[in-house]
Amino acid sequence: MLFTIKWKISVHTTGLSGPVAALILLLGPFGAIFAVLYPIVIWSRVLLKKHTLAQAITGGVQGFFLTVLEMYLFSHLLNMPLYGLVSLEESILYILAIIATPIALGILSYVDLSNKKIIFYISQAVLLILFYILVPFNVFAIFAVICLTSVLISYWAGDEFVWFNVLKSS
């Protein structure tokens, strides 16, 4: 609500990412699979010209982090432990795996650089290696699925979607 006073943040991506974050906390990788909808909702909000790319991405980032923060905060403040939750650290890793590719595509959509395509694929390759080495395999797999989904959406949407312009540049 505070963002929306000055900036039209996407409530659709917030509304998607909040429940997905809760599913991640409750179900781990099985809940994280629903995050494949995040880049799809970003694409739809931008394509429909209801939001800028930054507004759509930020809505999702806000929803993911606020839901995790709220669930852990309320659990501790009310002294009502929620048993079986994914750890705070692991849930943050899942969220980072989900938001990394859309943020990278978003940043590259706004900057004026040559070789955006090369920069994007190198950055994703580095992240893929880092996720493979440093995090549990489930988090790595979610990153790979979201990265692939974002790239496929970009190519499928064509010139109408700004991510395509990143991937078609030389």
Short mmCIF file of C-alpha atoms in Angstrom, two decimals:
data_model
loop_
_atom_site.label_atom_id
_atom_site.label_comp_id
_atom_site.label_asym_id
_atom_site.label_seq_id
_atom_site.Cartn_x
_atom_site.Cartn_y
_atom_site.Cartn_z
CA MET A 1 0.00 0.00 0.00
CA LEU A 2 2.85 2.38 0.78
CA PHE A 3 4.39 1.84 -2.66
CA THR A 4 1.08 2.40 -4.41
CA ILE A 5 0.70 5.95 -3.06
CA LYS A 6 3.48 7.17 -5.35
CA TRP A 7 3.94 4.28 -7.75
CA LYS A 8 1.52 1.81 -9.32
CA ILE A 9 3.03 -1.44 -8.06
CA SER A 10 1.46 -4.60 -9.48
CA VAL A 11 -0.98 -6.07 -7.02
CA HIS A 12 -1.41 -9.03 -9.37
CA THR A 13 2.22 -10.12 -9.00
CA THR A 14 2.06 -9.36 -5.27
CA GLY A 15 -1.13 -11.42 -5.03
CA LEU A 16 0.54 -14.32 -6.80
CA SER A 17 3.87 -14.23 -5.01
CA GLY A 18 2.41 -14.04 -1.49
CA PRO A 19 0.64 -17.40 -1.69
CA VAL A 20 3.58 -18.91 -3.57
CA ALA A 21 5.89 -17.81 -0.73
CA ALA A 22 3.51 -19.39 1.78
CA LEU A 23 3.51 -22.59 -0.27
CA ILE A 24 7.31 -22.53 -0.32
CA LEU A 25 7.37 -22.23 3.46
CA LEU A 26 4.89 -25.06 3.88
CA LEU A 27 5.86 -27.41 1.04
CA GLY A 28 9.39 -26.45 0.00
CA PRO A 29 10.17 -27.35 -3.63
CA PHE A 30 6.62 -28.54 -4.33
CA GLY A 31 5.30 -25.10 -3.39
CA ALA A 32 8.07 -23.39 -5.33
CA ILE A 33 6.92 -25.04 -8.56
CA PHE A 34 3.98 -22.60 -8.58
CA ALA A 35 6.51 -19.78 -8.99
CA VAL A 36 6.61 -20.66 -12.69
CA LEU A 37 3.53 -18.41 -12.87
CA TYR A 38 5.54 -15.36 -11.73
CA PRO A 39 7.23 -14.55 -15.08
CA ILE A 40 3.94 -15.31 -16.85
CA VAL A 41 2.04 -12.78 -14.73
CA ILE A 42 4.84 -10.22 -15.24
CA TRP A 43 4.51 -10.70 -18.99
CA SER A 44 0.72 -10.38 -18.93
CA ARG A 45 0.68 -7.19 -16.82
CA VAL A 46 3.28 -5.51 -19.04
CA LEU A 47 1.74 -6.72 -22.30
CA LEU A 48 -1.67 -5.43 -21.21
CA LYS A 49 0.02 -2.09 -20.46
CA LYS A 50 -1.30 -2.11 -16.90
CA HIS A 51 2.18 -1.80 -15.42
CA THR A 52 5.74 -1.10 -16.35
CA LEU A 53 8.18 -3.96 -16.15
CA ALA A 54 9.67 -2.53 -12.96
CA GLN A 55 6.24 -2.28 -11.31
CA ALA A 56 5.38 -5.88 -12.18
CA ILE A 57 8.69 -7.28 -10.96
CA THR A 58 8.65 -5.20 -7.78
CA GLY A 59 5.16 -6.37 -6.90
CA GLY A 60 6.33 -9.95 -6.93
CA VAL A 61 9.51 -9.28 -5.00
CA GLN A 62 7.47 -7.44 -2.37
CA GLY A 63 4.97 -10.29 -2.07
CA PHE A 64 7.63 -12.95 -1.69
CA PHE A 65 9.68 -11.20 0.96
CA LEU A 66 6.80 -9.69 2.96
CA THR A 67 4.99 -13.02 3.20
CA VAL A 68 8.07 -14.82 4.50
CA LEU A 69 8.82 -11.98 6.92
CA GLU A 70 5.23 -11.83 8.15
CA MET A 71 4.89 -15.57 8.68
CA TYR A 72 8.09 -15.78 10.69
CA LEU A 73 7.43 -12.53 12.54
CA PHE A 74 3.89 -13.45 13.57
CA SER A 75 5.00 -16.93 14.51
CA HIS A 76 7.60 -15.52 16.92
CA LEU A 77 5.62 -12.52 18.18
CA LEU A 78 2.55 -14.58 18.96
CA ASN A 79 4.69 -17.42 20.27
CA MET A 80 2.86 -19.78 17.96
CA PRO A 81 5.50 -21.86 16.23
CA LEU A 82 4.54 -23.11 12.80
CA TYR A 83 5.91 -26.62 12.64
CA GLY A 84 7.25 -28.10 9.49
CA LEU A 85 8.11 -24.80 7.85
CA VAL A 86 11.05 -24.57 5.50
CA SER A 87 13.83 -22.66 7.26
CA LEU A 88 14.02 -18.92 6.79
CA GLU A 89 17.38 -19.29 5.03
CA GLU A 90 16.11 -21.91 2.60
CA SER A 91 12.94 -19.94 1.83
CA ILE A 92 15.05 -16.87 1.03
CA LEU A 93 17.19 -19.01 -1.30
CA TYR A 94 14.04 -20.16 -3.11
CA ILE A 95 12.88 -16.56 -3.47
CA LEU A 96 16.27 -15.48 -4.81
CA ALA A 97 16.14 -18.35 -7.30
CA ILE A 98 12.68 -17.20 -8.42
CA ILE A 99 13.37 -13.49 -8.77
CA ALA A 100 16.94 -13.57 -10.16
CA THR A 101 16.12 -14.06 -13.85
CA PRO A 102 13.18 -11.62 -14.03
CA ILE A 103 15.29 -8.98 -12.27
CA ALA A 104 18.25 -9.56 -14.61
CA LEU A 105 15.98 -9.30 -17.66
CA GLY A 106 14.32 -6.25 -16.14
CA ILE A 107 17.55 -4.40 -15.48
CA LEU A 108 18.87 -5.20 -18.94
CA SER A 109 15.57 -3.97 -20.42
CA TYR A 110 16.13 -0.53 -18.92
CA VAL A 111 19.84 0.00 -19.56
CA ASP A 112 21.36 1.09 -22.84
CA LEU A 113 24.10 -1.45 -23.49
CA SER A 114 25.27 -3.35 -26.49
CA ASN A 115 25.53 -7.13 -26.15
CA LYS A 116 22.64 -7.41 -23.67
CA LYS A 117 22.01 -10.95 -24.86
CA ILE A 118 25.58 -12.00 -24.09
CA ILE A 119 25.53 -10.23 -20.72
CA PHE A 120 22.25 -11.95 -19.84
CA TYR A 121 23.36 -15.45 -20.78
CA ILE A 122 26.73 -15.08 -19.04
CA SER A 123 25.04 -13.78 -15.88
CA GLN A 124 22.57 -16.65 -15.92
CA ALA A 125 25.33 -19.20 -16.52
CA VAL A 126 27.27 -17.79 -13.55
CA LEU A 127 24.15 -17.90 -11.38
CA LEU A 128 23.39 -21.43 -12.55
CA ILE A 129 26.87 -22.56 -11.52
CA LEU A 130 26.67 -20.72 -8.18
CA PHE A 131 23.24 -22.15 -7.42
CA TYR A 132 24.47 -25.63 -8.37
CA ILE A 133 27.50 -25.38 -6.10
CA LEU A 134 26.13 -23.43 -3.13
CA VAL A 135 22.48 -24.30 -2.60
CA PRO A 136 20.37 -27.45 -2.25
CA PHE A 137 19.51 -29.14 -5.53
CA ASN A 138 15.81 -28.26 -5.17
CA VAL A 139 16.64 -24.54 -5.15
CA PHE A 140 18.93 -24.99 -8.15
CA ALA A 141 16.15 -26.81 -10.02
CA ILE A 142 13.66 -24.01 -9.29
CA PHE A 143 16.15 -21.44 -10.58
CA ALA A 144 16.64 -23.45 -13.77
CA VAL A 145 12.87 -23.80 -14.32
CA ILE A 146 12.20 -20.07 -13.76
CA CYS A 147 15.14 -19.10 -15.99
CA LEU A 148 13.92 -21.38 -18.78
CA THR A 149 10.32 -20.16 -18.38
CA SER A 150 11.41 -16.50 -18.54
CA VAL A 151 13.49 -17.10 -21.67
CA LEU A 152 10.71 -19.06 -23.39
CA ILE A 153 8.16 -16.35 -22.56
CA SER A 154 10.53 -13.74 -23.93
CA TYR A 155 10.96 -15.52 -27.26
CA TRP A 156 7.31 -16.52 -27.51
CA ALA A 157 6.05 -12.97 -26.79
CA GLY A 158 8.28 -11.48 -29.49
CA ASP A 159 8.74 -7.77 -30.06
CA GLU A 160 5.67 -6.92 -27.99
CA PHE A 161 7.52 -7.76 -24.76
CA VAL A 162 10.62 -5.91 -23.59
CA TRP A 163 12.47 -9.04 -22.47
CA PHE A 164 12.57 -10.17 -26.10
CA ASN A 165 14.53 -7.03 -26.96
CA VAL A 166 17.18 -8.07 -24.44
CA LEU A 167 17.48 -11.54 -25.93
CA LYS A 168 17.47 -10.50 -29.58
CA SER A 169 20.21 -7.88 -29.14
CA SER A 170 23.71 -8.78 -30.25
#
